[in-house]
Coordinates of C-alpha atoms and ligand atoms in Angstrom, one line a residue:
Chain A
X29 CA 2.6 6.5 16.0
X30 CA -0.8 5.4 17.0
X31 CA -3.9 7.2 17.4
X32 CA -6.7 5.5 19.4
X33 CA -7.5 3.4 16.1
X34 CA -7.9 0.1 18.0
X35 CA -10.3 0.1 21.4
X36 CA -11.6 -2.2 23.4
X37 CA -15.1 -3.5 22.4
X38 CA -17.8 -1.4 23.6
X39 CA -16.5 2.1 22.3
X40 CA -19.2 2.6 20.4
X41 CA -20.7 4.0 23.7
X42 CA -18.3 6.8 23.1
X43 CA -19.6 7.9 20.3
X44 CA -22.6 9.3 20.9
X45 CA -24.4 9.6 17.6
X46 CA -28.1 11.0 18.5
X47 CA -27.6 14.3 16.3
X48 CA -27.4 12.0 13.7
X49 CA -31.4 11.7 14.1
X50 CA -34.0 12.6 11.8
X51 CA -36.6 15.5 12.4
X52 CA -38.8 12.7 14.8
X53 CA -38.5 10.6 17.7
X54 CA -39.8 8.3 19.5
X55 CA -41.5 9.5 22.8
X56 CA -42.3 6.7 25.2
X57 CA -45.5 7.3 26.7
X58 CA -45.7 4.8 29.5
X59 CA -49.7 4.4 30.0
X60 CA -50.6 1.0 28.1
X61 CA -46.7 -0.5 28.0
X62 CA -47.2 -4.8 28.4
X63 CA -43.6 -5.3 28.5
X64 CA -43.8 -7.0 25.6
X65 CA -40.0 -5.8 24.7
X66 CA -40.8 -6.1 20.8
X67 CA -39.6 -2.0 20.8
X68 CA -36.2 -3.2 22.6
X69 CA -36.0 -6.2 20.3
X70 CA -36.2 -4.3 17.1
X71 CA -34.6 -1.6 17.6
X72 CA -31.6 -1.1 15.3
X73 CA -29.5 0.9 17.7
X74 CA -30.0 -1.4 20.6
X75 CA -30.7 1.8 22.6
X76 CA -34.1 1.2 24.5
X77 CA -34.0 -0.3 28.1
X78 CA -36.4 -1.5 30.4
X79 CA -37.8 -3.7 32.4
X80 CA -41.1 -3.5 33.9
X81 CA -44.7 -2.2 32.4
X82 CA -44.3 1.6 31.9
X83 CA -40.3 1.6 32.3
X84 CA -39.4 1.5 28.5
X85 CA -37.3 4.9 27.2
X86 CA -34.8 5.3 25.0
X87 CA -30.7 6.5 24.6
X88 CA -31.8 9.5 22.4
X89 CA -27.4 9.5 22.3
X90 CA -27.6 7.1 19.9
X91 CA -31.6 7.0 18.8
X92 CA -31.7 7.7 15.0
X93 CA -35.6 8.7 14.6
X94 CA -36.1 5.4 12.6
X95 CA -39.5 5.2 14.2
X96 CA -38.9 0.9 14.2
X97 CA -40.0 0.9 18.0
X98 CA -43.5 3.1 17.3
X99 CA -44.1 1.1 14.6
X100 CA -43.8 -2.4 16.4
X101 CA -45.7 -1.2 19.5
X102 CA -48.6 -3.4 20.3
X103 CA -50.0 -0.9 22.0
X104 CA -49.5 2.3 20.2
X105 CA -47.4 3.3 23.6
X106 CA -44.7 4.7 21.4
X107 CA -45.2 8.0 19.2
X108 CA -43.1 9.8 16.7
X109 CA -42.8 13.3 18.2
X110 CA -40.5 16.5 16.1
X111 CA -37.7 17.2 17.7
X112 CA -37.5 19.3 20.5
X113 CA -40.8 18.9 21.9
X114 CA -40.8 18.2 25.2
X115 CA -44.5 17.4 26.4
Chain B
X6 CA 23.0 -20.6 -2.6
X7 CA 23.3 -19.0 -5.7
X8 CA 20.4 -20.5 -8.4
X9 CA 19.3 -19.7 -12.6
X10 CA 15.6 -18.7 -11.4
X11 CA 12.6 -17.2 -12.8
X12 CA 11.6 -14.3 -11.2
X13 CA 8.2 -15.2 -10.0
X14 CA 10.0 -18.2 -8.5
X15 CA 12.5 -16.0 -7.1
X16 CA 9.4 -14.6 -4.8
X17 CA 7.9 -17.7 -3.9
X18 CA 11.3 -19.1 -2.9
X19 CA 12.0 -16.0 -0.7
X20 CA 8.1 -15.6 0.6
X21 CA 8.3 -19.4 1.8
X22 CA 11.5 -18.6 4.0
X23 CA 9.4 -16.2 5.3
X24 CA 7.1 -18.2 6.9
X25 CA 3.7 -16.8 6.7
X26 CA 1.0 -18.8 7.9
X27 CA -1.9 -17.7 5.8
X28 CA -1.8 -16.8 1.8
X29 CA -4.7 -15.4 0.0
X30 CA -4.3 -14.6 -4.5
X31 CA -6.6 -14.5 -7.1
X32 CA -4.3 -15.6 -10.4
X33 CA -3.6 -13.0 -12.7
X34 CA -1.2 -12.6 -15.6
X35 CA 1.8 -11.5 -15.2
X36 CA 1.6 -12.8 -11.3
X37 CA 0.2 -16.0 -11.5
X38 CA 3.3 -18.1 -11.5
X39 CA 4.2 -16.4 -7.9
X40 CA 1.3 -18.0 -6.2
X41 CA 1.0 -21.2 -8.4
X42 CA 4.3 -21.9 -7.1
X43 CA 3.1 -21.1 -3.5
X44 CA 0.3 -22.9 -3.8
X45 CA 2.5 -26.2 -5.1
X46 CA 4.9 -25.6 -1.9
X47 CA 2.2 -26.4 0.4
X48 CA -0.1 -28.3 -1.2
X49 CA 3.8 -30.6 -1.1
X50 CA 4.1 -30.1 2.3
X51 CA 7.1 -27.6 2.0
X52 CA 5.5 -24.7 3.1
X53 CA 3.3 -24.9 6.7
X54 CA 1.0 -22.3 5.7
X55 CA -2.6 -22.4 4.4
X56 CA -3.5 -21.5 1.2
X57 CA -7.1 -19.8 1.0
X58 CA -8.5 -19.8 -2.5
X59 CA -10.7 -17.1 -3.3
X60 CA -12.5 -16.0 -5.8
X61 CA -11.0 -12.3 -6.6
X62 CA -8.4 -9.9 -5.2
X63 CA -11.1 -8.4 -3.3
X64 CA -11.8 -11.2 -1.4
X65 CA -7.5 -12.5 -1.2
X66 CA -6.9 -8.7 0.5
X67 CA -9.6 -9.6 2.9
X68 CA -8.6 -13.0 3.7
X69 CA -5.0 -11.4 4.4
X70 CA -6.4 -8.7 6.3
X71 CA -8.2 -10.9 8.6
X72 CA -5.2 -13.1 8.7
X73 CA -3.0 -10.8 9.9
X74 CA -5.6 -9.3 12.5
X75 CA -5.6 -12.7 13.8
X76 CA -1.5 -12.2 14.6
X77 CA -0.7 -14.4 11.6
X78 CA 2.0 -13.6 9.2
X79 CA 0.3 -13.4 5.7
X80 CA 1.3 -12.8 2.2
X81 CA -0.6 -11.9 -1.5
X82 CA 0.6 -11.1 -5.0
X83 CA -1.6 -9.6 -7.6
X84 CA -1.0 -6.9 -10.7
X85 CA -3.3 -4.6 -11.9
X86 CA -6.8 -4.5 -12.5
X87 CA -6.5 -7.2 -9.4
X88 CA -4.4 -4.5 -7.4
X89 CA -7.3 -1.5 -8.2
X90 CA -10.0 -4.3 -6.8
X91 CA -7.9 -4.6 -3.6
X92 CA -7.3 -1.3 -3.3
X93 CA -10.4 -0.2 -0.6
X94 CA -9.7 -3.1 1.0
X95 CA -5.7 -1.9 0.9
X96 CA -6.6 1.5 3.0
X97 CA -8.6 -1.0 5.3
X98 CA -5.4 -2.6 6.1
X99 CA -3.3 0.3 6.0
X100 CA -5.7 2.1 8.7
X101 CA -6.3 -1.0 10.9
X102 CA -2.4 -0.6 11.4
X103 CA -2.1 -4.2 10.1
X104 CA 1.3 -5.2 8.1
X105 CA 1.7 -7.6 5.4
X106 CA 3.3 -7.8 2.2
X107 CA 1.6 -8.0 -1.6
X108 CA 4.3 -8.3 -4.2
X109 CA 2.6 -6.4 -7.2
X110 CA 3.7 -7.7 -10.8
X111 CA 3.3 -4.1 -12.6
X112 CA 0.8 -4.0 -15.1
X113 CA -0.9 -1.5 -17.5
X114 CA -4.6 -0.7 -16.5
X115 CA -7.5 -1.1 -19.1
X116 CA -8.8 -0.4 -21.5
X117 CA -8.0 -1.1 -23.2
X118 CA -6.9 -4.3 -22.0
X119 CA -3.3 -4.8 -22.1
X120 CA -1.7 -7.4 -19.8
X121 CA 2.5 -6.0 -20.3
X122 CA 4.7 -3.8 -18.2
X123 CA 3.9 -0.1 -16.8
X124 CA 3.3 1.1 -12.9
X125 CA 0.3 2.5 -13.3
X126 CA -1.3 -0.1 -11.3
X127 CA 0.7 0.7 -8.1
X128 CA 1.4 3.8 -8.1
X129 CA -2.6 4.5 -8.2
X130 CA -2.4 3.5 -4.6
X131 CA 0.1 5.3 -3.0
X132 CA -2.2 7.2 -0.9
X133 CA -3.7 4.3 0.7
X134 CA -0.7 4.2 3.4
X135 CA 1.1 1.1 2.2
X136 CA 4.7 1.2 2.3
X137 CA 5.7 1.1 -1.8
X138 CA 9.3 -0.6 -3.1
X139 CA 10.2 -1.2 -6.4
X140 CA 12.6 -3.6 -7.7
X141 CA 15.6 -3.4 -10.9
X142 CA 15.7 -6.9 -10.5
X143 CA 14.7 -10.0 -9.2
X144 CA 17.8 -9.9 -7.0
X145 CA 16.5 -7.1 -5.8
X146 CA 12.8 -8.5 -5.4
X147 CA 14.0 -11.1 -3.1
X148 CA 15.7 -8.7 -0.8
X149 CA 12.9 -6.1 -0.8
X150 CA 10.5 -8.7 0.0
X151 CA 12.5 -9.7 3.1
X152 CA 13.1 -6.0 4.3
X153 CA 9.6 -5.4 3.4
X154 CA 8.1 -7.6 6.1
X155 CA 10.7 -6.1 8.6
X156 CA 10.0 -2.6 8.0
X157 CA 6.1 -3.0 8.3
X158 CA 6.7 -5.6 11.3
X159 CA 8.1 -3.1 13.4
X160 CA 6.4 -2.2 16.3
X161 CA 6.5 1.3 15.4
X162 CA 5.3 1.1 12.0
X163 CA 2.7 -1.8 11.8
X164 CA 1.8 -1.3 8.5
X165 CA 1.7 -3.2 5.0
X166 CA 3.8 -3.5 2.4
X167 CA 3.8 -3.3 -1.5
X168 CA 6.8 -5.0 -3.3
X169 CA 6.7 -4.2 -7.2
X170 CA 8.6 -5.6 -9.9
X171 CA 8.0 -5.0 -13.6
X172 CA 5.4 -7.3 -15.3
X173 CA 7.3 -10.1 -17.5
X174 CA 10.3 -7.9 -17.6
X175 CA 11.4 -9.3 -13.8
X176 CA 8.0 -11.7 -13.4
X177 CA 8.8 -14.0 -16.2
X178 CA 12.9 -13.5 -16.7
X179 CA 15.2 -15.7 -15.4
X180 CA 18.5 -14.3 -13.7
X181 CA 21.0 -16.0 -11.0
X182 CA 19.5 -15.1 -7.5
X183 CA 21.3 -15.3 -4.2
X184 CA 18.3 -17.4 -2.2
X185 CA 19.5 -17.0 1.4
X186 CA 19.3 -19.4 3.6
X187 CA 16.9 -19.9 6.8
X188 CA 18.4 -19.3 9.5
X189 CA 19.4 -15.9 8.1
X190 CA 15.9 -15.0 7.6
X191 CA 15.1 -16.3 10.6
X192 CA 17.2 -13.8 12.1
X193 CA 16.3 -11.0 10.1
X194 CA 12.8 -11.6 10.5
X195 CA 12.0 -13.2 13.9
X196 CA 8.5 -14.8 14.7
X197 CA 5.5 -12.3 13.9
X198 CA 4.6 -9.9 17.0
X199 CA 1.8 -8.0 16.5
X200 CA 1.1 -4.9 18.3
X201 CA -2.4 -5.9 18.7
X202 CA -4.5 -9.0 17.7
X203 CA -7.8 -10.6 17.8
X204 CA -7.9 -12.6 20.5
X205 CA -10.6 -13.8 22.4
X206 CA -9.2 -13.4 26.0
X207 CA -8.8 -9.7 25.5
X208 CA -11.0 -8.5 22.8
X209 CA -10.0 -5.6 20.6
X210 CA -11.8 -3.5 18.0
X211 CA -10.8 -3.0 14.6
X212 CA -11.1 -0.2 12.4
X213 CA -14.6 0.3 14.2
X214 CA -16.2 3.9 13.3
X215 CA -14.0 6.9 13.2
X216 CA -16.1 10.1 14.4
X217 CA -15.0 13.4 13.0
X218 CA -13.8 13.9 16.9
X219 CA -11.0 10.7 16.2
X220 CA -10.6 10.1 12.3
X221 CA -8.3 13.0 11.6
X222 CA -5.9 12.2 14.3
X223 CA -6.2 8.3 12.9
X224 CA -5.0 9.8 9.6
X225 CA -2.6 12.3 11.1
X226 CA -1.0 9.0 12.7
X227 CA -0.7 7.1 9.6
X228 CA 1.1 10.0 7.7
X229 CA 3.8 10.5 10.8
X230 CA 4.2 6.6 10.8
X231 CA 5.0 6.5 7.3
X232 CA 7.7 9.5 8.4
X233 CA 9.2 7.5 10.7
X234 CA 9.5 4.2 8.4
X235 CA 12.1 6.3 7.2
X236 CA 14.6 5.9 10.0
X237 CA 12.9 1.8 10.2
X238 CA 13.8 1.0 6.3
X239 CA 17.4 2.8 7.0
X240 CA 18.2 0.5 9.9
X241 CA 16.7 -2.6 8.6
X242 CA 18.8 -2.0 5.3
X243 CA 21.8 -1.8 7.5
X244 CA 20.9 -5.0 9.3
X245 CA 20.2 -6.7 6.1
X246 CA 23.1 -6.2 4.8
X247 CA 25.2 -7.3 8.2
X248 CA 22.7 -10.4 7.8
X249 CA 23.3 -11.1 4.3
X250 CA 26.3 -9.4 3.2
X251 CA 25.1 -7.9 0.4
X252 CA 23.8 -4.1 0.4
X253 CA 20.1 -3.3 0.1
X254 CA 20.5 0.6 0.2
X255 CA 17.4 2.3 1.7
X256 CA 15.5 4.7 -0.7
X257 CA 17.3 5.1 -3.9
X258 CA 20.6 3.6 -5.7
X259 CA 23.1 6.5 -6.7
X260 CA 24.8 5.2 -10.3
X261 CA 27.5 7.8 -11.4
X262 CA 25.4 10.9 -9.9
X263 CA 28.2 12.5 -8.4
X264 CA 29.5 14.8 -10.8
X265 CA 26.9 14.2 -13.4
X266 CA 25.5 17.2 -15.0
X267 CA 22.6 15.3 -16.2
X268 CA 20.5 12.1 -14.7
X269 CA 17.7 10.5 -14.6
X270 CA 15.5 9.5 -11.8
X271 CA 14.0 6.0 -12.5
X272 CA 11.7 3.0 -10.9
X273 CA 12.0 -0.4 -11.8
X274 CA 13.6 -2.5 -14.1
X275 CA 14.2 0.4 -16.6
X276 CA 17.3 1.4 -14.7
X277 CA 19.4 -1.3 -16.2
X278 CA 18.9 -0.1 -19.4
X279 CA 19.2 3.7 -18.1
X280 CA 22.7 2.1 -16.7
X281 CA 24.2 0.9 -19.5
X282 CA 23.4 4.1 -21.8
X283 CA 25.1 6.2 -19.0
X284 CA 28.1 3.8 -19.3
X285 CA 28.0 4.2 -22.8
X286 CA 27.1 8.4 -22.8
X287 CA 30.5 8.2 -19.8
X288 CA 32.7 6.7 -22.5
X289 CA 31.8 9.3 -24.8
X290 CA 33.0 12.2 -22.6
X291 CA 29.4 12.9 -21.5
X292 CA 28.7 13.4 -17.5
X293 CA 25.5 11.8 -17.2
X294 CA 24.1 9.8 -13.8
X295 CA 20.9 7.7 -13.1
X296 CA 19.6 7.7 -9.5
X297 CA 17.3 4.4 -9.1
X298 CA 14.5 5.4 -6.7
X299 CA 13.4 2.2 -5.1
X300 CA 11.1 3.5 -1.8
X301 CA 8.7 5.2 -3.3
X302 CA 6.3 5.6 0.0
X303 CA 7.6 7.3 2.2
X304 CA 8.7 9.5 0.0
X305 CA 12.3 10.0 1.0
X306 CA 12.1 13.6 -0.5
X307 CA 15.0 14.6 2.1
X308 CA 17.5 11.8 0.6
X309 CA 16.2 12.8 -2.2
X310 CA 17.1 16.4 -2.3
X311 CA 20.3 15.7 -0.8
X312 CA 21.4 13.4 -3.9
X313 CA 20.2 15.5 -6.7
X314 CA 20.9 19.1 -5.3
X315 CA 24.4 19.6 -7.1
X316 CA 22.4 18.0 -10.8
X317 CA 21.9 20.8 -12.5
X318 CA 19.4 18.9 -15.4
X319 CA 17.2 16.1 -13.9
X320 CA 14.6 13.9 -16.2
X321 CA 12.3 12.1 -14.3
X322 CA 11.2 8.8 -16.2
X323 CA 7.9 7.3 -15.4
X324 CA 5.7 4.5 -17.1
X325 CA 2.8 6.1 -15.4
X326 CA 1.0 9.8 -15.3
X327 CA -1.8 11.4 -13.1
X328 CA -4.0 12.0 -16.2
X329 CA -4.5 15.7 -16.4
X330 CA -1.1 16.7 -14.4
X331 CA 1.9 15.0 -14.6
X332 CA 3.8 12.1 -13.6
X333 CA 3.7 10.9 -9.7
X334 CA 7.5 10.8 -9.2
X335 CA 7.6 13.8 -11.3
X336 CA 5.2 15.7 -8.8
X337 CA 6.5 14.5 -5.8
X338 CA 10.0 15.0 -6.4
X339 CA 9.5 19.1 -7.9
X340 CA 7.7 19.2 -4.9
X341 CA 10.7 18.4 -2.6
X342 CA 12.4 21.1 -4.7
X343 CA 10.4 23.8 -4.4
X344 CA 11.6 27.1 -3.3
X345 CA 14.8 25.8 -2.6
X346 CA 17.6 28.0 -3.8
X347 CA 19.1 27.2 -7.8
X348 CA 17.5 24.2 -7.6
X349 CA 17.7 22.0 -10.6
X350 CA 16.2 21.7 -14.0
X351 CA 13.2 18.9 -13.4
X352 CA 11.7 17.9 -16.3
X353 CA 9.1 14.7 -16.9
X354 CA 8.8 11.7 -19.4
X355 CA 6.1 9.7 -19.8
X356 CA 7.6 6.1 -21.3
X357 CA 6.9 2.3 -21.7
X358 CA 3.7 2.1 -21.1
X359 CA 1.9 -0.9 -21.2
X360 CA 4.5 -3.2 -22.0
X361 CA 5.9 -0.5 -25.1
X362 CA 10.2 -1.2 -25.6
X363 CA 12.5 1.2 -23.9
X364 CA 15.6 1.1 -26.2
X365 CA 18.8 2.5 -25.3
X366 CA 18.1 4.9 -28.0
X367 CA 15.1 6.2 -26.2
X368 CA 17.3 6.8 -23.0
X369 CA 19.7 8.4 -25.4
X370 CA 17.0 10.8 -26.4
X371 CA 16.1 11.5 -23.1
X372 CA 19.1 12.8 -22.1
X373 CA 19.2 14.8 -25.2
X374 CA 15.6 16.3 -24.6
X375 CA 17.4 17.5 -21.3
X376 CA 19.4 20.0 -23.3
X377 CA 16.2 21.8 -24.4
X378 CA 12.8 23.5 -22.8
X379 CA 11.8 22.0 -19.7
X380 CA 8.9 19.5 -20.1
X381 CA 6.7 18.6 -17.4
X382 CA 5.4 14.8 -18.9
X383 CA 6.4 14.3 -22.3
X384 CA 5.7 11.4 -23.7
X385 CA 8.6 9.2 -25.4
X386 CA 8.0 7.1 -28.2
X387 CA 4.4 7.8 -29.2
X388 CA 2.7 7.5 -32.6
X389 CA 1.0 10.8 -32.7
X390 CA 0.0 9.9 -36.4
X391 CA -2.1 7.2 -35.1
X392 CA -4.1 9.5 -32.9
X393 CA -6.4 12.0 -34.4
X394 CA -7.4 15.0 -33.0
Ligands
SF4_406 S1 -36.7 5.4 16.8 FE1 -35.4 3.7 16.0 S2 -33.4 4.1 16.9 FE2 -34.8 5.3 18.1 S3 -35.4 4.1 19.8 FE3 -36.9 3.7 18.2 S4 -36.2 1.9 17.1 FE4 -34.5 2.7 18.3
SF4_407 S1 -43.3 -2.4 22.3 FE1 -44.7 -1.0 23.4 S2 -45.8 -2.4 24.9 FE2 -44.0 -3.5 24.1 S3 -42.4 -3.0 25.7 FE3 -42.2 -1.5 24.0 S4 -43.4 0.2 24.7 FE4 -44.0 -1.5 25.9

């Protein structure tokens, strides 16, 4: 008997492990963004996309609150909110 | 062909008609000779395999593991403090679905250290998910080695395999084997065909993180797998023996247990011993019966019950205890009995451990103790006076 022990690769989509997060996270403000991508580059979860100035958000799925991105930005575009603010 | 071999030789001999194409061991006593010999077939060119050195059991399990991911048959011995360093890489194996055999030389655990017989080592891992065999004899070895492989082969099992024989006792004694010949194991054990692989036109995932929405049913899968094996190790004992014409019975070896009014349940080498005091305690007038257990996991509690049901006094004989309960066979098997109507007398004995004699006599007094209280793991042959309170 098998249970779905052995996937394809990319099942770690399925497992959406957000409420894993700490009591922060990171709210992408989208005024001063470059596009410098250092926020998509370090983050450990490979979880922020974008493209263009202003476009940058991330998979709060699988964001852990590690505050890496906020830290890195440039431009203090990024800032550690408490969970379950939403302005 | 019939040879005079060592037992450790007896393995390599059988593990190179087996073909595996990747073996990974970290020496240690009483195993060494196993993989020294290994290690001298291929480094003559009589074995196409590669030999990985490593540089502990830790790192040998992984090599297997990875090995056998790849689609490769692979193979490992160790004993052990070397088998307790494999062993969270073992559950790795077990839960990656990913068969391949270790032969374990049994071996008390430190400390203190102590490098002779007992099956503490193994039997500390039987929860891992690792099919568990143990041998009387390096007959035996041999043949449990080759059905080892073809149990955990199976499609429907996929899982590995622990072959134990007693330290020195089998590991280092020599005995006339029946090595059979390859193109029987050939057919026995056909090319390698793993239900899944690593294989870089169709990737797959291994053991990758178990939420608490999967794991359980991972584990749930595991436990009716090693259910089944069951019904796998009875029909690939059946086809070993139309293969090699010898028998290799499944779970257990019944000796004079069918009227006996007292037996003893036994892994291991001890049984030969256990054998001849029951010949001896026959001859006397006395109706006593040993009942070799030899798959140890799966627990073949069914057979089990079956074959000791009509015993009305069972010792179970163990060079091994749960510290703080009792001894594993002792537990598993009371289990099997309980609330089952007049079911026997089980009591436990704790013996032989690391490396200590069993004498006839001590089987003798076994089967003696039997007459009195029931014990749940009493130890045989200790030297209370040397401990102090
Ligand atoms: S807080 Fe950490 S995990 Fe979340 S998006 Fe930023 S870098 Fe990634
Ligand atoms: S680090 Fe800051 S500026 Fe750079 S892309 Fe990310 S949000 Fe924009």
């Amino acid at each position: 008997m098998y249970a779905p022990l052995i996937t394809k690769p990319g099942s770690s989509l399925e497992r959406k492990t957000g409420s894993w997060r700490t009591n922060l996270r990171p709210k992408f403000l989208q005024k001063d963004c470059i596009a410098c991508r250092l926020c998509y580059l370090i983050c450990p979860e490979g979880c922020i996309s974008g493209k263009e100035k202003n476009t940058f958000i991330s998979d709060y799925n699988y964001c852990k609150g590690c505050g890496l991105c906020a830290g890195v930005c440039p431009k203090d575009d990024i800032e550690m909110v408490p969970e379950g603010e939403t302005k | 062909m019939k040879e005079f071999l060592e037992g450790s030789r007896t393995v390599a001999r059988t593990v190179r008609l087996c073909r595996p194409g990747v073996i990974a061991a970290y020496p240690i006593t009483p195993q060494t000779h196993i993989v020294e010999d290994l290690a001298q077939m291929v480094a003559d060119g009589e074995l196409d395999s590669q030999f990985i050195n490593v540089e502990s059991e830790h790192s040998a399990a992984s090599v297997v593991l990875g090995a056998v991911a790849a689609g490769v048959r692979a193979f490992s011995a160790t004993s052990s403090q070397g088998l307790l360093l494999m062993a969270e890489v073992i559950f790795n194996i077990a839960g990656m679905r990913l068969p391949l055999v270790i032969v374990n030389a049994n071996r008390a655990v430190s400390a203190p250290i102590n490098i002779w017989n007992d099956h503490q080592d193994s039997v500390t891992v039987r929860d891992a998910g690792i099919l568990q065999f143990y041998a009387e004899n390096n007959q035996e070895v041999a043949d449990l080695v080759l059905l080892a492989y073809r149990v955990g082969e199976d499609p429907k099992i996929s899982l590995p395999a622990l072959v134990c024989m007693d330290g020195y006792i089998l590991t280092h004694g020599h005995e006339v084997v029946d090595i059979p010949e390859q193109k029987q194991v050939d057919k026995f054990l056909p090319e390698f065909q793993p239900v899944v692989k690593l294989d870089p036109e169709n990737p797959e995932t291994m053991g990758y993180l178990g939420t608490p929405e999967i794991y359980m049913e991972t584990r749930y899968a595991l436990q009716e797998t090693m259910l089944e094996a069951l019904e796998v190790i009875t029909s690939a004992s059946q086809e070993f023996e139309r293969i090699f014409g010898r028998a290799l019975p499944p779970f257990y070896e019944a000796y004079k247990l069918e009227d006996a009014e007292r037996a003893i349940v036994a892994m291991g080498s001890v049984a030969g011993t256990i054998k001849e005091v029951v010949d001896e305690m026959r001859q006397e007038g006395q109706k006593v019966g040993l009942l070799k257990l030899i798959t140890y996991r799966p627990f073949p509690a069914d057979a089990l019950y079956e074959a000791l049901e009509n015993v009305p006094e069972i010792a179970v004989l163990e060079k091994a205890i749960s510290m703080g309960a009792f001894g594993p066979v002792y537990t598993d098997l009371k289990a099997s009995f309980q609330g089952k109507e007049a079911a026997p007398k089980i009591s436990g004995f704790v013996i032989g451990l690391g490396g200590r004699d069993v004498s006839k006599d001590s089987i003798r007094r076994v089967f003696e103790e039997l007459r009195g209280p029931q014990t749940p793991a009493k130890f045989m042959d200790v030297k209370t006076e040397l401990v102090t309170a």
